[in-house]
XYZ file of C-alpha atoms in Angstrom:
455
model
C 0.000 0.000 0.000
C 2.625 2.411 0.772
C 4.597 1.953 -2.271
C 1.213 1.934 -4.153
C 0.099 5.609 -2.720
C 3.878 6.525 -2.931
C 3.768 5.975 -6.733
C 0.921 7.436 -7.690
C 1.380 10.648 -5.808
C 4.712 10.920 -7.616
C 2.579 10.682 -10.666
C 0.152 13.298 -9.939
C 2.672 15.497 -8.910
C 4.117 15.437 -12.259
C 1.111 14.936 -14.746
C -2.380 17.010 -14.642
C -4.454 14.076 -14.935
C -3.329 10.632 -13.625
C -5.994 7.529 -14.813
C -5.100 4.072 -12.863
C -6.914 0.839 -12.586
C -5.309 -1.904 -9.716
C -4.751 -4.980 -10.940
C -4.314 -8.777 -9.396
C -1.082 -7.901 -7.585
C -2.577 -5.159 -5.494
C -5.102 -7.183 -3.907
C -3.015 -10.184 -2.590
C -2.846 -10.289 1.171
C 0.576 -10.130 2.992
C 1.407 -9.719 6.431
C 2.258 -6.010 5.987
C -1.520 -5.684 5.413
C -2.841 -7.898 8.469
C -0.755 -5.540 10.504
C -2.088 -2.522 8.668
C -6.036 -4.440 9.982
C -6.699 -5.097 6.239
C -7.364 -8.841 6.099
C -9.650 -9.021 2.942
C -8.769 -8.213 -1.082
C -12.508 -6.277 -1.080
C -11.467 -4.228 1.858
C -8.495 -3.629 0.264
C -9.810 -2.791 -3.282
C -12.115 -0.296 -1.660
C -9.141 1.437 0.288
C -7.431 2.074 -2.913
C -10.148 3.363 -4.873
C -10.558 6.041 -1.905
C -7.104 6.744 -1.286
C -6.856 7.409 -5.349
C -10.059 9.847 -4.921
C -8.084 11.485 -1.967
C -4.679 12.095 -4.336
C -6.946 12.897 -7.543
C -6.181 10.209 -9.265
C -8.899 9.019 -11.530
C -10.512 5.740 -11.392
C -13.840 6.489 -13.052
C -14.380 7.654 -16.536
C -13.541 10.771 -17.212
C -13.838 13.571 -20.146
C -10.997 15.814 -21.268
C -12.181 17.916 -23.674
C -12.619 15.237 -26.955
C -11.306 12.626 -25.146
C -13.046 10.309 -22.615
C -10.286 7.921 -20.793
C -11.954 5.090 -19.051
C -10.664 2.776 -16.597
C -12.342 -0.472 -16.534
C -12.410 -2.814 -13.573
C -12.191 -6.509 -13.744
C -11.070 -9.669 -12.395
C -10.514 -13.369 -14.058
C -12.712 -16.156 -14.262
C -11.627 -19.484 -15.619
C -14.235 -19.852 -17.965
C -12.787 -17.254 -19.784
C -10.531 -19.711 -21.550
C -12.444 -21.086 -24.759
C -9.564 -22.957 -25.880
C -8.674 -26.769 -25.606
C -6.505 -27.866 -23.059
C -2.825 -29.224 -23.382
C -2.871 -32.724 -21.992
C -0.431 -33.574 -18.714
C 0.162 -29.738 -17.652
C -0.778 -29.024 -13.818
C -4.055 -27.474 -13.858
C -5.248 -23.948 -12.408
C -5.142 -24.244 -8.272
C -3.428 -22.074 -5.723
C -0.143 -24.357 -6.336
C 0.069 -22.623 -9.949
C -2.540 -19.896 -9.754
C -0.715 -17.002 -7.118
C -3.667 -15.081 -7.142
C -6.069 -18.241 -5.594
C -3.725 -18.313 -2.304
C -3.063 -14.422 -2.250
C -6.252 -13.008 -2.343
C -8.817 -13.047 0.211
C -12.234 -12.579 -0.763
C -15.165 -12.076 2.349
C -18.378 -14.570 2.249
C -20.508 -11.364 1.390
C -18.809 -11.207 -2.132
C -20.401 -13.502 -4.593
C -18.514 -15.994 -5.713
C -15.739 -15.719 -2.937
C -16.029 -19.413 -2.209
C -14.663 -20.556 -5.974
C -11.601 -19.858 -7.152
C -11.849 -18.114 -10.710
C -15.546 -18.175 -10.843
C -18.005 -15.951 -12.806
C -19.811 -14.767 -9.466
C -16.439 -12.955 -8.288
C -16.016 -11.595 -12.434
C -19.314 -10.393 -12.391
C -19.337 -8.387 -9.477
C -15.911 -6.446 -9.814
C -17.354 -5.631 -13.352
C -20.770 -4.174 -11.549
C -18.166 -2.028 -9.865
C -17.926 0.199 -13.161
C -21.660 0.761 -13.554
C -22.538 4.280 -12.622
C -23.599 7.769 -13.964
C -20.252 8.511 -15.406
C -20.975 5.268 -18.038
C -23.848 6.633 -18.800
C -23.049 9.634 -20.031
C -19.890 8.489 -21.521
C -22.257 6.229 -24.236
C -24.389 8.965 -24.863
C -21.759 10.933 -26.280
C -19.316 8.086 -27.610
C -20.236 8.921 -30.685
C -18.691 12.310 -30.672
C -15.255 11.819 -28.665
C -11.982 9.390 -28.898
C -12.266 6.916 -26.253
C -8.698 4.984 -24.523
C -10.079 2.692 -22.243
C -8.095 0.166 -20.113
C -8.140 -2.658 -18.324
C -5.619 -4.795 -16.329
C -7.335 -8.003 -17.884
C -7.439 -8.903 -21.035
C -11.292 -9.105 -22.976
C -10.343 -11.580 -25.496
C -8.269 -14.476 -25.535
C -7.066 -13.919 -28.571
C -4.070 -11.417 -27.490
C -3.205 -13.815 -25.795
C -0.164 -16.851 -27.675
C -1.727 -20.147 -27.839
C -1.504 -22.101 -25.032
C 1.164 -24.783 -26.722
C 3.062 -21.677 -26.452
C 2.686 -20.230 -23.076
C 5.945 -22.370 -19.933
C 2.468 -21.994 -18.144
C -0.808 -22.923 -20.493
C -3.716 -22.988 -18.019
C -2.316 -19.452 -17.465
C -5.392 -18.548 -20.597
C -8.025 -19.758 -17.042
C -6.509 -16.383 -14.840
C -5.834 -13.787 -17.439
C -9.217 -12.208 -19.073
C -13.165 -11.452 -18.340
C -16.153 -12.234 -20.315
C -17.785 -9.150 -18.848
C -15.161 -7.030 -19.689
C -15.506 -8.550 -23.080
C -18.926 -7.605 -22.894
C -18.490 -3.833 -21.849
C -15.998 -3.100 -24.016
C -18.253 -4.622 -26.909
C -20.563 -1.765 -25.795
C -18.297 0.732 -25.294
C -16.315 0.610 -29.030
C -13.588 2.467 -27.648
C -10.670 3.706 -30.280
C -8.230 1.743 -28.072
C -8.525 -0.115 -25.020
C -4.964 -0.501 -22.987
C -4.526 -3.859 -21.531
C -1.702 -5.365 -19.549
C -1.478 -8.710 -17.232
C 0.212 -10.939 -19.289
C 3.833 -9.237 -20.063
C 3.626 -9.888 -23.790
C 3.872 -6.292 -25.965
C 1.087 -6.461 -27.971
C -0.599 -4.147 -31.042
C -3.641 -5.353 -32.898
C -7.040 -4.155 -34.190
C -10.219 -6.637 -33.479
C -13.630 -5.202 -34.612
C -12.689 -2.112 -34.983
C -11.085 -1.157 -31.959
C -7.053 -1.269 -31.336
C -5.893 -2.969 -28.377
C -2.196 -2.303 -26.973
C -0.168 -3.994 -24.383
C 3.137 -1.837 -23.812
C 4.401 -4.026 -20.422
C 6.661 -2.325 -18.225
C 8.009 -5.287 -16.385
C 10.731 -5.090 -13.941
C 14.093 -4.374 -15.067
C 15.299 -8.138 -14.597
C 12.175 -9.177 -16.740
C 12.875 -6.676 -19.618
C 16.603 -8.012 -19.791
C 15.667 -11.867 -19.962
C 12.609 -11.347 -22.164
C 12.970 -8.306 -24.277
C 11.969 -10.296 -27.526
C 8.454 -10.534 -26.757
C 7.746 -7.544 -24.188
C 9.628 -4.806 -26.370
C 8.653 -3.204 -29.469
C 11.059 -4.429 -32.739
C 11.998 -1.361 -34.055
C 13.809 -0.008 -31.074
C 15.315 -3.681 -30.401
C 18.730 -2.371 -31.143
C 18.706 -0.218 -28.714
C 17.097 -1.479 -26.340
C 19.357 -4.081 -26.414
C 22.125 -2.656 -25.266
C 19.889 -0.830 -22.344
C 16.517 -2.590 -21.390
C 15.601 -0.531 -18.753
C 16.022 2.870 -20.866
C 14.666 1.610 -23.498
C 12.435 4.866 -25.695
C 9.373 2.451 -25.602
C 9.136 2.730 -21.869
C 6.769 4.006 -21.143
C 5.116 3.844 -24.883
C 2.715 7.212 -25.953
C -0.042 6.144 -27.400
C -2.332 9.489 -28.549
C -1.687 13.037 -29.532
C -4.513 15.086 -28.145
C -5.600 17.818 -30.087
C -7.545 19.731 -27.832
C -5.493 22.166 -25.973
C -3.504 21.727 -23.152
C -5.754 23.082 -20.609
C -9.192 21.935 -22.360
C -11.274 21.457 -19.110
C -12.089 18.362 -17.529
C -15.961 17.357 -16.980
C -17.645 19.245 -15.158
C -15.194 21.923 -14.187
C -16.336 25.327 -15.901
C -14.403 27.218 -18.457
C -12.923 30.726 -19.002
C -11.574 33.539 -17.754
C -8.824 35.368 -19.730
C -5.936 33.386 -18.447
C -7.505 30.217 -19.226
C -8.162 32.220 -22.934
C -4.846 32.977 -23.335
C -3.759 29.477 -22.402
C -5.628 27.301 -25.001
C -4.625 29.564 -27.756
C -1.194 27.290 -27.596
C -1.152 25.187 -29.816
C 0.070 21.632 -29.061
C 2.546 19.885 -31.252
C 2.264 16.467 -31.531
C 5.140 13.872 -30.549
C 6.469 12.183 -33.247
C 7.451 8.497 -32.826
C 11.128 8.719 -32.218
C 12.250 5.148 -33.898
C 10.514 6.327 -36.798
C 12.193 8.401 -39.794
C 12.589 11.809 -39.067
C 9.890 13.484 -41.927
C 10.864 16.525 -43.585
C 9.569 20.057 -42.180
C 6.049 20.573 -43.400
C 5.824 22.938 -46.321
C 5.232 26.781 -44.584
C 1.656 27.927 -44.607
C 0.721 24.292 -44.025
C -2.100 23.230 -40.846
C 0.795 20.927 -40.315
C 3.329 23.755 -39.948
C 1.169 26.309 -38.336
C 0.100 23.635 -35.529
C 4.208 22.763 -35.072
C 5.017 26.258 -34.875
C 2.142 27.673 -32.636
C 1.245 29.711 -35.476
C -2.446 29.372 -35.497
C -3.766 31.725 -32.717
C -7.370 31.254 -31.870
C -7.837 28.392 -33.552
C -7.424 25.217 -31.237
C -7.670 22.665 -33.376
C -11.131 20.473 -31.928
C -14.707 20.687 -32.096
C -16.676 22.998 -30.291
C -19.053 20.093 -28.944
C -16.345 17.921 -27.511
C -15.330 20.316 -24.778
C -16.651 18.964 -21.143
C -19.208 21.637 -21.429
C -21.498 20.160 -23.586
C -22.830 20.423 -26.997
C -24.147 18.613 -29.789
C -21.016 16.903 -30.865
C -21.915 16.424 -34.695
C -18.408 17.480 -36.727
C -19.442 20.666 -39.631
C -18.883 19.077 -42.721
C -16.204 19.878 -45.053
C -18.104 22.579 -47.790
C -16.890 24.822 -50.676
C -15.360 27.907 -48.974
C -15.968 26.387 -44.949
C -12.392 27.715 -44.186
C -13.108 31.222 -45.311
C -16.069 30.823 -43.102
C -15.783 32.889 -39.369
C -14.752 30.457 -36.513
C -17.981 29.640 -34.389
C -17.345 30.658 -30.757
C -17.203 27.637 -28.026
C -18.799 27.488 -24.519
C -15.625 25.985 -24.156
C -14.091 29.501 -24.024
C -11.973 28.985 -27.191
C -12.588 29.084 -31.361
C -13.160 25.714 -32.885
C -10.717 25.171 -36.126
C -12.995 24.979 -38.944
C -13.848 21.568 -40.665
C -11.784 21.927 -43.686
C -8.604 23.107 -41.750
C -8.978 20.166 -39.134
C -9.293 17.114 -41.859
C -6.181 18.722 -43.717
C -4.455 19.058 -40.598
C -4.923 15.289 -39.968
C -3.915 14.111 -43.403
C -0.819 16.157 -43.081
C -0.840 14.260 -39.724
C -0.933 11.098 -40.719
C 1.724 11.991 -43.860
C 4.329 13.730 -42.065
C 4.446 11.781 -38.440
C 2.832 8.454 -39.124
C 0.412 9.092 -36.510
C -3.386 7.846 -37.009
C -6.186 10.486 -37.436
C -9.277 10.023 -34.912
C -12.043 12.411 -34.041
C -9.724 14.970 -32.164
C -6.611 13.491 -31.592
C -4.365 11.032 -33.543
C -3.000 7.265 -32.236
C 0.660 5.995 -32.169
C 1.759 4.652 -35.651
C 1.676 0.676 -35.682
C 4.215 -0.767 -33.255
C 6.142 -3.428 -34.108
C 5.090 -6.680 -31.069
C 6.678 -10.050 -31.838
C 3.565 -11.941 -30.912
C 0.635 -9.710 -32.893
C 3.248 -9.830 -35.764
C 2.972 -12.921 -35.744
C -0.804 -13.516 -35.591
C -1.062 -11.227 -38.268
C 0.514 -13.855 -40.509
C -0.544 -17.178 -39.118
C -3.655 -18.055 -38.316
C -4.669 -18.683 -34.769
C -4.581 -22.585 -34.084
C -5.625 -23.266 -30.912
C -6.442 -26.884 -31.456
C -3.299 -27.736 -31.720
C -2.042 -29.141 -28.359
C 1.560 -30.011 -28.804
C 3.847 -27.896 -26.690
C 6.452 -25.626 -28.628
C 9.843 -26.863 -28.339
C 10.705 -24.879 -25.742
C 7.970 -25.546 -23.297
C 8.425 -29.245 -24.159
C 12.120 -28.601 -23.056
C 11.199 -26.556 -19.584
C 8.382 -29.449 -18.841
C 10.908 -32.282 -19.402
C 13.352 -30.528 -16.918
C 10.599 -30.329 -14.561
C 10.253 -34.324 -14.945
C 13.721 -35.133 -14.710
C 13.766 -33.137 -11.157
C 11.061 -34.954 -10.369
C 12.277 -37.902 -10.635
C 15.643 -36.853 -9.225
C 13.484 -35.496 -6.018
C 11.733 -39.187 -6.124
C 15.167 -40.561 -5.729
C 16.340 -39.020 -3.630
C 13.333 -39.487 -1.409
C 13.854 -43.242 -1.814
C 17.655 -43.234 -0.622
C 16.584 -40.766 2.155
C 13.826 -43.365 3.186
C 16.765 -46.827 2.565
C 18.668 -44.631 4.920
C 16.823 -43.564 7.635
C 15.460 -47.335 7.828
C 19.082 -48.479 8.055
C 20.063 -46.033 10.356
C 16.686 -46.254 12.209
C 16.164 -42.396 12.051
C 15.165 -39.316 9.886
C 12.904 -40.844 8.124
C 9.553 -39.087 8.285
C 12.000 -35.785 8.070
C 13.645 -36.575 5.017
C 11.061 -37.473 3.167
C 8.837 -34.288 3.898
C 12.079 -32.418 3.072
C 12.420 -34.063 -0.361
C 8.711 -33.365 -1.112
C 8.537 -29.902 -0.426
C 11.731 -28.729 -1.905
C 10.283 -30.702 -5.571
C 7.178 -29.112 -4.448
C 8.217 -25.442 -4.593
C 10.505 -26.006 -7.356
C 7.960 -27.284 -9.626
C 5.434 -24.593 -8.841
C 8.616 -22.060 -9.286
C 8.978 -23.337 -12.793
C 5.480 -23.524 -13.397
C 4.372 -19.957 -12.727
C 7.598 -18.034 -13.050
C 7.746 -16.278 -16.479
């Protein structure tokens, strides 16, 4: 908890607007927490939703001028995975599943009694009902929309389970009901982490990213699959400073200080203020692009050039308003810039579509309503998928899950032995025998589960 609250008030300290959603590690119960009196993951969960709401963080959706950023809630239920399973592979318990031993779920919680059941799914999901989602669907149709989730709400960005040193890992990772909600939601790109494997794809229309962070020790032992290929290089020689980390993934183009939800707009500081223009980043492993031509959208909005014209629709400001984009017409740019509630002039229709084609042209970003997303980045695993074809009933373990699983037998049966000559000894010796052999067990015990689950 204390590095938890230590972190994210780093974060707001630093950022205007800090969006978080805790994950599976969060809620595990240690002893630090007993003695802190918090001896249940619900307790726990609710703490850290109020201590965020304390230290402004956001949990809840939220509006920033064109862009709603949502933070979805979930937790894993086993019949999540759709997928056949790969014969002779210990199944989903506490032994291999942390997260069935760690947390600690209270009898008023349904589904607390089951590990990974849909009652337990269900009702962290109900946690993200409210009047914010409301509102957010009515105007979806007007705004980007990054939402995120710590699970993942299809299996598919997920490798096939003949590929995965754990594959019942596919019962602990992902939520139908998030599935669901984000189904409803269509968001422009949902964020999604859990599973440490970078990730970049686009399923019915919406893109889903996984940029892991990992710790430093992870990112040196498995950069291949949780970095981004066209930094590789570089990030070879330096992991933990690798550019990707951590990975932007939209240009905004409302202005800096486009108001929140709710929070009212104006005054002739806050005028002054959204008059800036704000250039977008380019992706840094890309090519540099050339200067755009002068007298460009492109060039006025990387040279601050266009004062009074801040380049988003009047409707998608958190005040309100109708939200339907002016169509592009014969002579629209000669037209005078409507006035917003928002405080600030709306770029005109023509001048905003030419400004994201030159977008698109000159910094490889992708054009949305108001802002642009990240060019395509360059995962091992979605790279992949993109040119074979999922298979999942194919059950045979990849080579190198074959070779970790006939490791783990071999120390099995090393363990076994050594649990026999333990036993031939203590019988000759007429001592140590109920000792040695619960020593044996354990230690194949806890190496076993260390190879299943450790990756």
């Amino acid at each position: 908890m204390a590095a938890l609250e230590t972190a994210l008030a780093t974060l707001k300290s630093k950022f205007g607007h800090v969006f978080y959603v805790p994950g599976n590690h969060e809620l595990w119960i240690r002893e630090r927490d007993r003695d802190m009196g918090i001896t249940d993951s619900h307790t726990k969960l609710r703490i850290i939703l109020e201590r965020c709401r304390q230290l402004g963080v956001h949990t809840r959706p939220t509006q920033l001028g064109g862009l709603w950023i949502v933070p979805l809630l979930s937790w894993h239920h086993r019949s999540f995975d759709k997928e056949p399973d790969v014969p002779g592979v210990p199944p989903a318990s506490a032994w291999t599943i942390t997260d069935y031993s760690a947390c600690r779920w209270p009898s008023s919680v349904p589904g607390s009694s089951t590990d990974g059941s849909e009652q337990l799914a269900a009702y962290i999901d109900s946690m993200n009902n409210g009047p914010e989602w409301q509102t957010l669907l009515a105007s979806r149709a007007q705004c980007d929309v990054i939402s995120f989730s710590h699970f993942l709400p299809d299996q598919s960005l997920l490798p096939e389970k003949r590929y995965l040193y754990y594959p019942n890992l596919a019962k602990a990772v992902g939520s139908d009901f998030l599935a669901a909600r984000v189904a409803q939601l269509q968001p422009d790109l949902h964020l999604f982490g859990h599973t440490h494997f970078a990730w970049d794809a686009c399923i019915g229309g919406t893109r889903y990213i996984q940029a892991p962070l990992c710790s430093p020790l992870e990112r040196r032992k498995r950069l291949f699959t949780v970095g981004f290929g066209a930094c590789m290089a570089e990030a070879e020689a330096d992991p933990v400073a690798a550019r990707w980390l951590p990975q932007q993934v939209y240009v905004g183009l409302a202005p800096p200080s486009a108001p929140a939800q709710g929070e009212a707009a104006g005054g002739a500081d806050q005028q002054q203020t959204v008059q800036q223009q704000q250039q977008p980043m380019r992706a840094e492993w890309r090519p540099q692009p050339q200067e755009p031509p002068a007298g460009t959208a492109a060039a006025q909005l990387a040279g601050g050039q266009a004062a009074g014209q801040a380049p988003q629709d009047a409707s998608s400001n958190g005040s309100g308003g109708s939200g339907q984009q002016a169509e592009a017409q014969p002579g629209a740019d000669q037209q005078q810039p409507r006035k917003a509630e928002g405080g600030y002039d709306p770029m005109p229709a023509v001048a905003r579509l030419q400004l994201q084609i030159e977008m698109e042209l000159a910094f490889g970003w992708q054009p949305l309503r108001h802002g642009a997303a990240v060019p395509s980045l360059l995962a091992h695993w979605s790279m992949y998928y993109e040119e074979h074809p999922r298979q999942p009933d194919v059950v045979t373990l990849a080579p190198w899950v074959a070779r970790l699983y006939e490791r783990r037998l071999h120390r099995r049966q090393r363990a076994a032995a050594g649990v026999m000559r333990s036993t031939a000894g203590a019988e000759e010796g007429n001592c140590g025998e109920v000792e040695g052999e619960v020593t044996a067990l354990t230690s194949m015990s806890e190496s076993d589960n260390e190879s299943a689950i450790g990756f």
